Coordinates of C-alpha atoms in Angstrom, one line a residue:
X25 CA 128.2 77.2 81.1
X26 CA 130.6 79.5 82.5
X27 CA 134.3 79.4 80.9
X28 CA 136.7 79.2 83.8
X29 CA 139.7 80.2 81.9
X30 CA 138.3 83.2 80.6
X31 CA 137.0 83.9 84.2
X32 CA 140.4 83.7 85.1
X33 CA 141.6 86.8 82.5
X34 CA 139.1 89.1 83.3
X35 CA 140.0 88.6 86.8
X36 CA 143.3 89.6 86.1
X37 CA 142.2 93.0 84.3
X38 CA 142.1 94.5 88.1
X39 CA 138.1 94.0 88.8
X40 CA 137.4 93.8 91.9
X41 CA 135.0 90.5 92.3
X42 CA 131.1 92.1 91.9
X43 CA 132.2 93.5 89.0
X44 CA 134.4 89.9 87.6
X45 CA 130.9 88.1 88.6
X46 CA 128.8 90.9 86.7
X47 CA 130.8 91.0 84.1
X48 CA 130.5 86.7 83.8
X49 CA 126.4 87.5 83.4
X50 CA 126.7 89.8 80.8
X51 CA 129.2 87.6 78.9
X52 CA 126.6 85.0 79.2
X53 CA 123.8 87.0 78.2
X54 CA 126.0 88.3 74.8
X55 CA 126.7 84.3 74.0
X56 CA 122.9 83.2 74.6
X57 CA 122.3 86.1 72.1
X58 CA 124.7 85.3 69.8
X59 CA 123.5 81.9 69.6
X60 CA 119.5 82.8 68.5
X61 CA 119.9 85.4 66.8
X62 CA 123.5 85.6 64.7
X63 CA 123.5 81.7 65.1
X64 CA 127.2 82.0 66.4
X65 CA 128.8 80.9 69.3
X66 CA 130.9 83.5 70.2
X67 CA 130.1 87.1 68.5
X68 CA 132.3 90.1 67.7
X69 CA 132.3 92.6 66.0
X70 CA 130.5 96.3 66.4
X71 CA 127.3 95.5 64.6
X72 CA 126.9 92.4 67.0
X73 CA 127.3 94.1 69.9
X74 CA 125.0 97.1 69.2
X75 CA 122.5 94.5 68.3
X76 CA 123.0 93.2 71.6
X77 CA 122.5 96.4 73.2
X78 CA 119.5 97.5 70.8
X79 CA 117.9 94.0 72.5
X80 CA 118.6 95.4 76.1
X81 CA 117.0 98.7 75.7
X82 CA 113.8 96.8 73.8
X83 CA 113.8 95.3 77.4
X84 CA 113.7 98.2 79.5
X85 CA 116.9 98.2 80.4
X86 CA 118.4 101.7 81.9
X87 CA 121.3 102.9 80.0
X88 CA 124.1 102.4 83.0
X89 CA 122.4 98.5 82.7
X90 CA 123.7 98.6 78.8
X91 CA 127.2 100.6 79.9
X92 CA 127.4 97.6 82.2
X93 CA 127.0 95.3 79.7
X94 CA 129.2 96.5 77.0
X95 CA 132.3 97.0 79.5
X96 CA 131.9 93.5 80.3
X97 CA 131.9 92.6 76.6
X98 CA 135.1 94.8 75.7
X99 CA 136.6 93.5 78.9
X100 CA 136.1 90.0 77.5
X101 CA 137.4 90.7 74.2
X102 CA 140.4 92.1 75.2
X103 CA 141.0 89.1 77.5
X104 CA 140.8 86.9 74.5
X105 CA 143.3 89.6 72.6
X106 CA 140.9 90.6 70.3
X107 CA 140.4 94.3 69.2
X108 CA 137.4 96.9 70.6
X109 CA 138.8 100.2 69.8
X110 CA 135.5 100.6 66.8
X111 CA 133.4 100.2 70.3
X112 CA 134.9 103.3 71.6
X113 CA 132.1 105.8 70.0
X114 CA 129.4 103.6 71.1
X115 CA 130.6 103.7 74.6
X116 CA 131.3 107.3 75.0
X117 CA 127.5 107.9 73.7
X118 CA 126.0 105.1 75.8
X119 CA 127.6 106.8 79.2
X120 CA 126.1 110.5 78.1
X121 CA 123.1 108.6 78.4
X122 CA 123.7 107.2 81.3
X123 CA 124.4 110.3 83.1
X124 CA 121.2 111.8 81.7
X125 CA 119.6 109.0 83.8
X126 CA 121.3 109.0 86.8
X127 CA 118.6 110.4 89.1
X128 CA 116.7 107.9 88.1
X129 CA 119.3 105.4 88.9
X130 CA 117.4 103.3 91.6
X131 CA 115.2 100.8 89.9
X132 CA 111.5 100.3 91.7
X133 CA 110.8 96.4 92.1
X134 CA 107.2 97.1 92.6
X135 CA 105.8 94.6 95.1
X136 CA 102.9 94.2 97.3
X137 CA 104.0 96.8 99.7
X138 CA 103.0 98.3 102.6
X139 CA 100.4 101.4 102.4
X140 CA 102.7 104.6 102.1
X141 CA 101.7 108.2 101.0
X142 CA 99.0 108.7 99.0
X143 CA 99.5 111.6 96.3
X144 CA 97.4 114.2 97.4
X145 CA 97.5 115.6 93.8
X146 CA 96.0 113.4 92.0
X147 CA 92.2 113.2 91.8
X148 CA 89.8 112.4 95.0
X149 CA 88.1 109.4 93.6
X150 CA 91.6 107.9 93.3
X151 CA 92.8 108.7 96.3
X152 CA 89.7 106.9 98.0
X153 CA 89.9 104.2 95.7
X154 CA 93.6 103.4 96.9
X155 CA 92.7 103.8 100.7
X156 CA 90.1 101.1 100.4
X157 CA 92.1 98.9 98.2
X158 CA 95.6 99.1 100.8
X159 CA 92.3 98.8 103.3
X160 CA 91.4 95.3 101.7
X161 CA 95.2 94.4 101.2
X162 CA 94.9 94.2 97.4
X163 CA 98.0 93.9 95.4
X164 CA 99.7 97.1 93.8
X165 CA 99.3 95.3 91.0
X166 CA 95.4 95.5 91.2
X167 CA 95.8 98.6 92.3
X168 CA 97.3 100.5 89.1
X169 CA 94.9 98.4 86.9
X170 CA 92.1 99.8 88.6
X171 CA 93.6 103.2 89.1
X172 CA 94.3 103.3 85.6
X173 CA 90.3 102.2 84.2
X174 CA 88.8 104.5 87.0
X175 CA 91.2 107.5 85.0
X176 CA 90.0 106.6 81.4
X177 CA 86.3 106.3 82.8
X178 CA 86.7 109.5 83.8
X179 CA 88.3 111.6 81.1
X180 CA 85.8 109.7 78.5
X181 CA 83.0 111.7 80.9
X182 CA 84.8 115.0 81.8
X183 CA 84.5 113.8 85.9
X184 CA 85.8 116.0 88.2
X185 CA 83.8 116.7 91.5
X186 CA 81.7 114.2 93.3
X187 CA 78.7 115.9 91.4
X188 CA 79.7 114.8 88.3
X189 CA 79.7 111.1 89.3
X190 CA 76.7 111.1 90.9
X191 CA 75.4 112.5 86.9
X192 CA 76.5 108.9 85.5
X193 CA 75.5 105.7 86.0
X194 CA 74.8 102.3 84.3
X195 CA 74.2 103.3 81.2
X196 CA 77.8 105.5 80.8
X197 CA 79.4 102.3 81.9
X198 CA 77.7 100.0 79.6
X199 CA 78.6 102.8 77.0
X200 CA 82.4 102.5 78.0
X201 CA 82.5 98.7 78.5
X202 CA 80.8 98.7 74.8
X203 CA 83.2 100.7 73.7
X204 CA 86.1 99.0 74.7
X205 CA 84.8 96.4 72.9
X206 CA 83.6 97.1 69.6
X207 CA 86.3 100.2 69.1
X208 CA 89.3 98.8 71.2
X209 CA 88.8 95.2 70.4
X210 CA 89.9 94.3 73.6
X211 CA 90.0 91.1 75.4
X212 CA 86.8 89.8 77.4
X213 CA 89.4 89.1 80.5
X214 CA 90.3 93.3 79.7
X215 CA 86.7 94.7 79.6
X216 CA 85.5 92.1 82.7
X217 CA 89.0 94.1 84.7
X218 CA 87.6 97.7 83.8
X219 CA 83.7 96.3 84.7
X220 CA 85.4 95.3 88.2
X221 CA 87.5 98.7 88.8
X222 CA 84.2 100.5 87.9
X223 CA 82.0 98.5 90.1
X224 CA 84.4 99.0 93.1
X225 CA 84.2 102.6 92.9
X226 CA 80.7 102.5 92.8
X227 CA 79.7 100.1 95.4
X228 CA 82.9 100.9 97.8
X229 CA 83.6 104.5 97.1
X230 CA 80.4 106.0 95.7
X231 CA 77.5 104.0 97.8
X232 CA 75.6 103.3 94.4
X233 CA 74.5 100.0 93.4
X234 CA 74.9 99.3 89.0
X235 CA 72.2 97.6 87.5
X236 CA 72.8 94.6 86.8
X237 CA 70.3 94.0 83.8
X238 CA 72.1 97.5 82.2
X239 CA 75.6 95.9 82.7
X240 CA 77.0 92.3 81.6
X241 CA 80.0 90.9 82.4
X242 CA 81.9 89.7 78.6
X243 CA 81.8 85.8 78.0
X244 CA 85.1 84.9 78.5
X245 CA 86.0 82.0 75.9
X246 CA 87.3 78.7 77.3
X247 CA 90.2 77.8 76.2
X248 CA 92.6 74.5 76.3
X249 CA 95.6 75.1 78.2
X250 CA 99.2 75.1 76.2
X251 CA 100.8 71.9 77.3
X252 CA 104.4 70.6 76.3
X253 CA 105.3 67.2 75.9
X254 CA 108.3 65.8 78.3
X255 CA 110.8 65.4 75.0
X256 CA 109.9 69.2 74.0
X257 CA 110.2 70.8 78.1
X258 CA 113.9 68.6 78.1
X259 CA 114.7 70.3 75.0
X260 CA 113.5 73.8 76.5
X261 CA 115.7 73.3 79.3
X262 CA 118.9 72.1 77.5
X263 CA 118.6 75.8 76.6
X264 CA 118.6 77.4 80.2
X265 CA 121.1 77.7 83.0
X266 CA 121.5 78.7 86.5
X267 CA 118.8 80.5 88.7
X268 CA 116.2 80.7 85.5
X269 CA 116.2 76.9 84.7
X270 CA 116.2 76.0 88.6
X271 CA 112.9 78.0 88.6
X272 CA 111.5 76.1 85.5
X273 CA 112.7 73.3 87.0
X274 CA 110.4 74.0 90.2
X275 CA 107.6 75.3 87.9
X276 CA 107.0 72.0 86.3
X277 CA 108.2 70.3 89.4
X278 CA 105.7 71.5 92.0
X279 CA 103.0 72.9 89.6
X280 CA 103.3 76.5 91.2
X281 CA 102.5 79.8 89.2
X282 CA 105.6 82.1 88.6
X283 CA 104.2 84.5 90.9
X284 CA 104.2 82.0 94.2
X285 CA 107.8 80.8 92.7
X286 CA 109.3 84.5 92.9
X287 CA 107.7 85.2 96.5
X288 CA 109.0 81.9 97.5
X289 CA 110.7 82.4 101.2
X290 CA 113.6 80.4 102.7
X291 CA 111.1 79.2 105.6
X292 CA 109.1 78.1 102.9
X293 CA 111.1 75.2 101.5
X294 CA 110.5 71.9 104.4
X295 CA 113.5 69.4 103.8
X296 CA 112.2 67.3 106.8
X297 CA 108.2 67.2 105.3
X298 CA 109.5 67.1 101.3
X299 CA 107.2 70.4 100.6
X300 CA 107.2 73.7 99.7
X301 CA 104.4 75.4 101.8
X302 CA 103.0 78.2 99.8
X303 CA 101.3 81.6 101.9
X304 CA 98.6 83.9 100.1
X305 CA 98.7 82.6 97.0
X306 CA 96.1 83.2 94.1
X307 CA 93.1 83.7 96.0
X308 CA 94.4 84.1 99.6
X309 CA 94.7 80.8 100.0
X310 CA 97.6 78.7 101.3
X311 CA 98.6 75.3 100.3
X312 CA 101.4 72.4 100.3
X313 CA 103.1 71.6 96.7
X314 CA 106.0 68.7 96.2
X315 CA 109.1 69.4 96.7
X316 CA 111.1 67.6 93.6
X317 CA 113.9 65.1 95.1
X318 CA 116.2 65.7 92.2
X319 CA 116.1 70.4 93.4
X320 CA 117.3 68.9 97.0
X321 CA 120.8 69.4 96.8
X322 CA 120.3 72.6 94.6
X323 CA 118.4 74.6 97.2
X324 CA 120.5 74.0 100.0
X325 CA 123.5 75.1 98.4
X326 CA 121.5 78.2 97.4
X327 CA 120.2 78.7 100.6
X328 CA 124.0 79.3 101.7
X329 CA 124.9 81.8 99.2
X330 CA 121.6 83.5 99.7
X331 CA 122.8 83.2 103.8
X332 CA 126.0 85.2 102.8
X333 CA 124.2 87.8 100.7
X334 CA 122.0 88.4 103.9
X335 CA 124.5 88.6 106.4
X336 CA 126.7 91.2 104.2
X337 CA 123.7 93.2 103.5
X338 CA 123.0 93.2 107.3
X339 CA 126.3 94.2 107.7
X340 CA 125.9 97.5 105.1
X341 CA 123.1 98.5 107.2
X342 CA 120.0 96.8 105.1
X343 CA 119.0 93.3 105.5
X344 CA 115.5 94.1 105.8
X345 CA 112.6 92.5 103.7
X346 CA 109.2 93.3 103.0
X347 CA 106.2 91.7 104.9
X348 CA 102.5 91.1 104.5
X349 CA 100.2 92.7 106.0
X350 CA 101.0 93.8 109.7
X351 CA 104.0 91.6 110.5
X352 CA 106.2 94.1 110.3
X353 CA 104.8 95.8 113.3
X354 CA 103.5 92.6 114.9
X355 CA 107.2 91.0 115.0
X356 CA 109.2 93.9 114.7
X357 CA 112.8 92.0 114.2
X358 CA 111.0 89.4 111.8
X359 CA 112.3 91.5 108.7
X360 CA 115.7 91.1 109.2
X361 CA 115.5 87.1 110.0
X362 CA 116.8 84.7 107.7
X363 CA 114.0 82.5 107.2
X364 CA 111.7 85.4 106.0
X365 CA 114.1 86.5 103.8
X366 CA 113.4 85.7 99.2
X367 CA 114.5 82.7 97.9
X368 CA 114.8 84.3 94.5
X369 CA 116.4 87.5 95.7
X370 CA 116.9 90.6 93.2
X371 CA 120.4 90.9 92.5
X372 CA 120.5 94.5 93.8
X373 CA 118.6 96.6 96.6
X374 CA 116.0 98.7 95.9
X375 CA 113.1 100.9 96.7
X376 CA 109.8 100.1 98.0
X377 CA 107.2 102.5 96.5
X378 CA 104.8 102.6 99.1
X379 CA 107.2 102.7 102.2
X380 CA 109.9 104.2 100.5
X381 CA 112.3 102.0 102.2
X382 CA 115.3 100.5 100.3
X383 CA 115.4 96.4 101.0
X384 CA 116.2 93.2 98.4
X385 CA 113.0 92.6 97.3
X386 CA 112.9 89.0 94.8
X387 CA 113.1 88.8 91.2
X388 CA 111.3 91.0 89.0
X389 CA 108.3 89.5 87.5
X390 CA 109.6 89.9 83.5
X391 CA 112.7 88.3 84.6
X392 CA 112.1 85.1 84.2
X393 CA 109.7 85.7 81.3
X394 CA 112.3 87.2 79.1
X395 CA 114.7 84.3 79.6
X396 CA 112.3 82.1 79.2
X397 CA 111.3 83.1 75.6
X398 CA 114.6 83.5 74.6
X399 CA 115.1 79.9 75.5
X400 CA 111.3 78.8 73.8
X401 CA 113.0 80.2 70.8
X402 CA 116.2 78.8 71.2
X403 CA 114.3 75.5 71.7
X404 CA 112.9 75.8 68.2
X405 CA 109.6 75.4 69.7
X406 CA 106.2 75.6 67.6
X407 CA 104.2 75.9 70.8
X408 CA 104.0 80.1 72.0
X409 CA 105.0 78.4 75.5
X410 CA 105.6 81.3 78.4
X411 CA 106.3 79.7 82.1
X412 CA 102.9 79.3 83.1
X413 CA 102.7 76.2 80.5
X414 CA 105.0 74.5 83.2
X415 CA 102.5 74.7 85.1
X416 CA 100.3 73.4 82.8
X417 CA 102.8 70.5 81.6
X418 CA 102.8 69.5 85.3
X419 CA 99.1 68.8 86.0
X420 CA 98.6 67.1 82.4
X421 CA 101.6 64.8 83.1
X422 CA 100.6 63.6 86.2
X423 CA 97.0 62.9 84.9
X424 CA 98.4 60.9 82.2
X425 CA 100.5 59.1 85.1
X426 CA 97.3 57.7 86.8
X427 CA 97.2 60.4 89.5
X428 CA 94.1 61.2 90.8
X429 CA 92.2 64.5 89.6
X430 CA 91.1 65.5 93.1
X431 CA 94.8 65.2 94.4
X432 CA 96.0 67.4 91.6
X433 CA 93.5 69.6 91.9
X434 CA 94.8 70.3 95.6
X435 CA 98.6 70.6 94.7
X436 CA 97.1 73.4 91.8
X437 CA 95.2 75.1 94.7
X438 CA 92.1 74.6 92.6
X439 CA 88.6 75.8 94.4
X440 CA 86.3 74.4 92.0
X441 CA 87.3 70.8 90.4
X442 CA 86.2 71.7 86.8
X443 CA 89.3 74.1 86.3
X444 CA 91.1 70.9 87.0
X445 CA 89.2 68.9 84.7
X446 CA 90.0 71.4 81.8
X447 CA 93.1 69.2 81.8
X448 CA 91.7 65.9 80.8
X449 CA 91.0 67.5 77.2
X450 CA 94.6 68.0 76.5
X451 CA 95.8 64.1 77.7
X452 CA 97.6 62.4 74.7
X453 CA 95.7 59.6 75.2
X454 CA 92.0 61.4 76.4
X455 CA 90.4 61.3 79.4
X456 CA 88.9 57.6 78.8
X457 CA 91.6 56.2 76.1
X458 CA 89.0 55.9 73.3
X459 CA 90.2 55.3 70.0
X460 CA 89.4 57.8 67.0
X461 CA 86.9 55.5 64.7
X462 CA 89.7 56.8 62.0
X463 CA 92.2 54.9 63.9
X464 CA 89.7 51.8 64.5
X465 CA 88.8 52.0 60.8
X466 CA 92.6 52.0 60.1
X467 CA 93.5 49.0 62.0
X468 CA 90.2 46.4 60.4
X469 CA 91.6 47.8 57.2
X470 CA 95.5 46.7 57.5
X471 CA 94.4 43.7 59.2
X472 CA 92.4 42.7 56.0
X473 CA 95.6 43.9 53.7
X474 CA 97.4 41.9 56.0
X475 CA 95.6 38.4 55.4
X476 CA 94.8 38.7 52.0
X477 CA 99.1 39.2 51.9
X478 CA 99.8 36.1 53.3
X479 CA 96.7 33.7 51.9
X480 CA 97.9 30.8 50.3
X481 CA 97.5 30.8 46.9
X482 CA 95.2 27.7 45.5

């Protein structure tokens, strides 16, 4: 939680109130890291905070993001009258690295944006791979994975002009797939993403047809789902605080996948029906999921502060938001409207990569991630849980509860009912309740102890 007194001193250091709220985060963040890692609650010190920053930059984070961070710490510490002159040095460093990186200031929230220009330098059979993928309305996301198989296919063969694909066939890509395998060790879900990028470009780009006998899909292994018992996710979320546990809440609340949490809309969230009505999700499908009783209060009062960011950033000129498909041009003031507008907003505008255009697109998709293991290991958790095991935690738990498979299988958004039924393995108490013969065997034998104990003696 937030300490309101010291709130107060950093407000009166002259900062304006963006940078007293920023500074509050980063504050936070120092004491959450404190806490796991020095096992302190509040840190100081150089070596503490360099840690600190060391654990920013193993995130990715810019060097201005780290400046940011470590003014808010030395304005904190100064508020509480303790000494930061030994942070000087690191400061003055930090900032000539920042201003090495200034150009590259704007940070891309890569979403899936509109089609924009296509690099006309980079190789033909990638440009006419990402026509017919924007084309198809495939995610960016799909997009540079199969951009990125299609380039290693094609340095391993030297292919250049449309000749040179035409040389190759099924037996180069059984050659690459099997190398992947038996060299790279990777995954089965890995090698079954390059087969797919490689039989898109030659069905959709190319015209040819692979063998099918010459190429086979990996065996992927099935697997039980990571599920967390209610004592050990009430733990976890002890741990968590603000916008990152009221998404875990939702996670194991509604049983949604992080990704339909982040692209959550306001219009999305029905007070009146009790749902949350989820658009394109995994597999272009839409759906209805539950909308918890005990969030009520706590998205409506973020629906207001999300209403203020909006109007002031339609007051800097912005406001706009990206949308699916043709929408933008089929409802041309839609962007701007409220009710399209992220539930999970980023905290700061940015740059779509496609379109170019700068807008508030939501949440970056590590965000919560990162929070969320720092929390898991907070938690003192055995289980490698990430957010997705909320999602797992919800369907298991209501299973348990009596609740019909075919019901949850709708609120997952499910097409076939065996992935749902992959859940029944991981019920404490099994999918029929029988008892391990250990247990049974158990039981005849303390009943036995238990009658000779109290026999009357002749």
């Amino acid at each position: 939680m937030k300490d309101s007194s010291n709130q107060d001193g950093i407000a009166a250091a002259g900062l304006t109130k963006k940078e007293v709220d920023w500074n509050a985060v980063w504050v936070g963040e120092y004491r959450k890291f404190s806490r796991v890692a020095c096992h302190q609650p509040v840190p100081g010190g150089r070596d503490a905070v360099i840690d600190f920053l060391k654990s920013l930059k193993a995130r990715n984070k810019a060097a201005w993001i780290r400046l940011q961070a470590l003014r808010a710490i030395r304005t904190q510490l100064r508020s509480q009258g303790l000494p930061d002159d030994e942070l000087d040095e690191v400061q003055l460093r930090l900032k000539q690295v920042a201003d090495g990186e200034r150009k590259d200031r704007v940070v891309l929230e890569l979403g899936p944006g509109e089609p924009g220009v296509i690099d006309p330098n980079e190789p033909w059979v990638i440009q006419l791979l990402r026509t017919e993928l924007r084309v198809r309305h495939l995610s960016l996301a799909t997009e540079k994975a199969y951009a990125q198989w299609i380039t290693r296919f094609s340095g391993r063969y030297n292919l250049r002009t449309e000749a040179d694909w035409l040389a190759v066939g099924s037996f180069q890509v059984r050659e690459f797939l099997s190398q992947l395998a038996v060299d790279g060790k990777v995954a089965a879900s890995t090698q079954n993403q390059a087969f797919s990028a490689l039989l898109f470009v030659f069905t959709h780009i190319l015209k040819r047809d692979l063998d099918a006998n010459d190429v086979i899909r990996a065996k992927r292994p099935e697997r039980l789902p990571m599920v967390l018992a209610e004592e050990e996710i009430e733990q976890l979320f002890s741990f968590m605080e603000g916008t990152e546990l009221l998404m875990c809440r939702m996670l194991y609340g509604t049983g949604m996948r992080s990704n339909e949490c982040l692209r959550l809309r306001i219009k999305d969230i029905d007070f009146s029906m009790n749902q949350i009505l989820l658009h394109s999700a995994k597999g272009a499908k839409d759906r209805a999921a539950i909308l918890p009783d005990c969030v009520r209060d706590e998205l409506a009062q973020r629906i207001e502060r999300r209403r203020r960011q909006h109007e002031q950033d339609v007051a800097d000129g912005y406001g706009a938001v990206y949308l699916p498909f043709a929408l933008a041009r089929k409802y041309p003031n839609a962007e701007r409207e409220f009710g399209w507008q992220y539930f999970f907003s980023a905290l700061r505008l940015s740059r779509d990569p496609r379109s170019g255009r700068v807008r508030r697109h939501h949440l970056h998709k590590d965000w919560l991630s990162e929070r969320f293991k720092v929390a898991v290991k907070a938690a003192r958790l055995s289980k490698p849980a990430t957010p997705h095991t909320l999602r797992h935690s919800f369907a298991t738990h209501l299973l348990e509860a009596g609740v019909d498979v075919r019901t949850i299988q709708q609120l997952l958004g499910h097409k076939d009912l065996k992935t749902t039924m992959i859940y029944t393995h991981v019920m404490r108490s099994g999918v029929t309740g029988v008892m391990s013969p250990l247990d049974r065997l158990n039981s005849k034998t303390t009943n036995h102890r238990e009658k000779n104990t109290h026999r009357k003696p002749k």
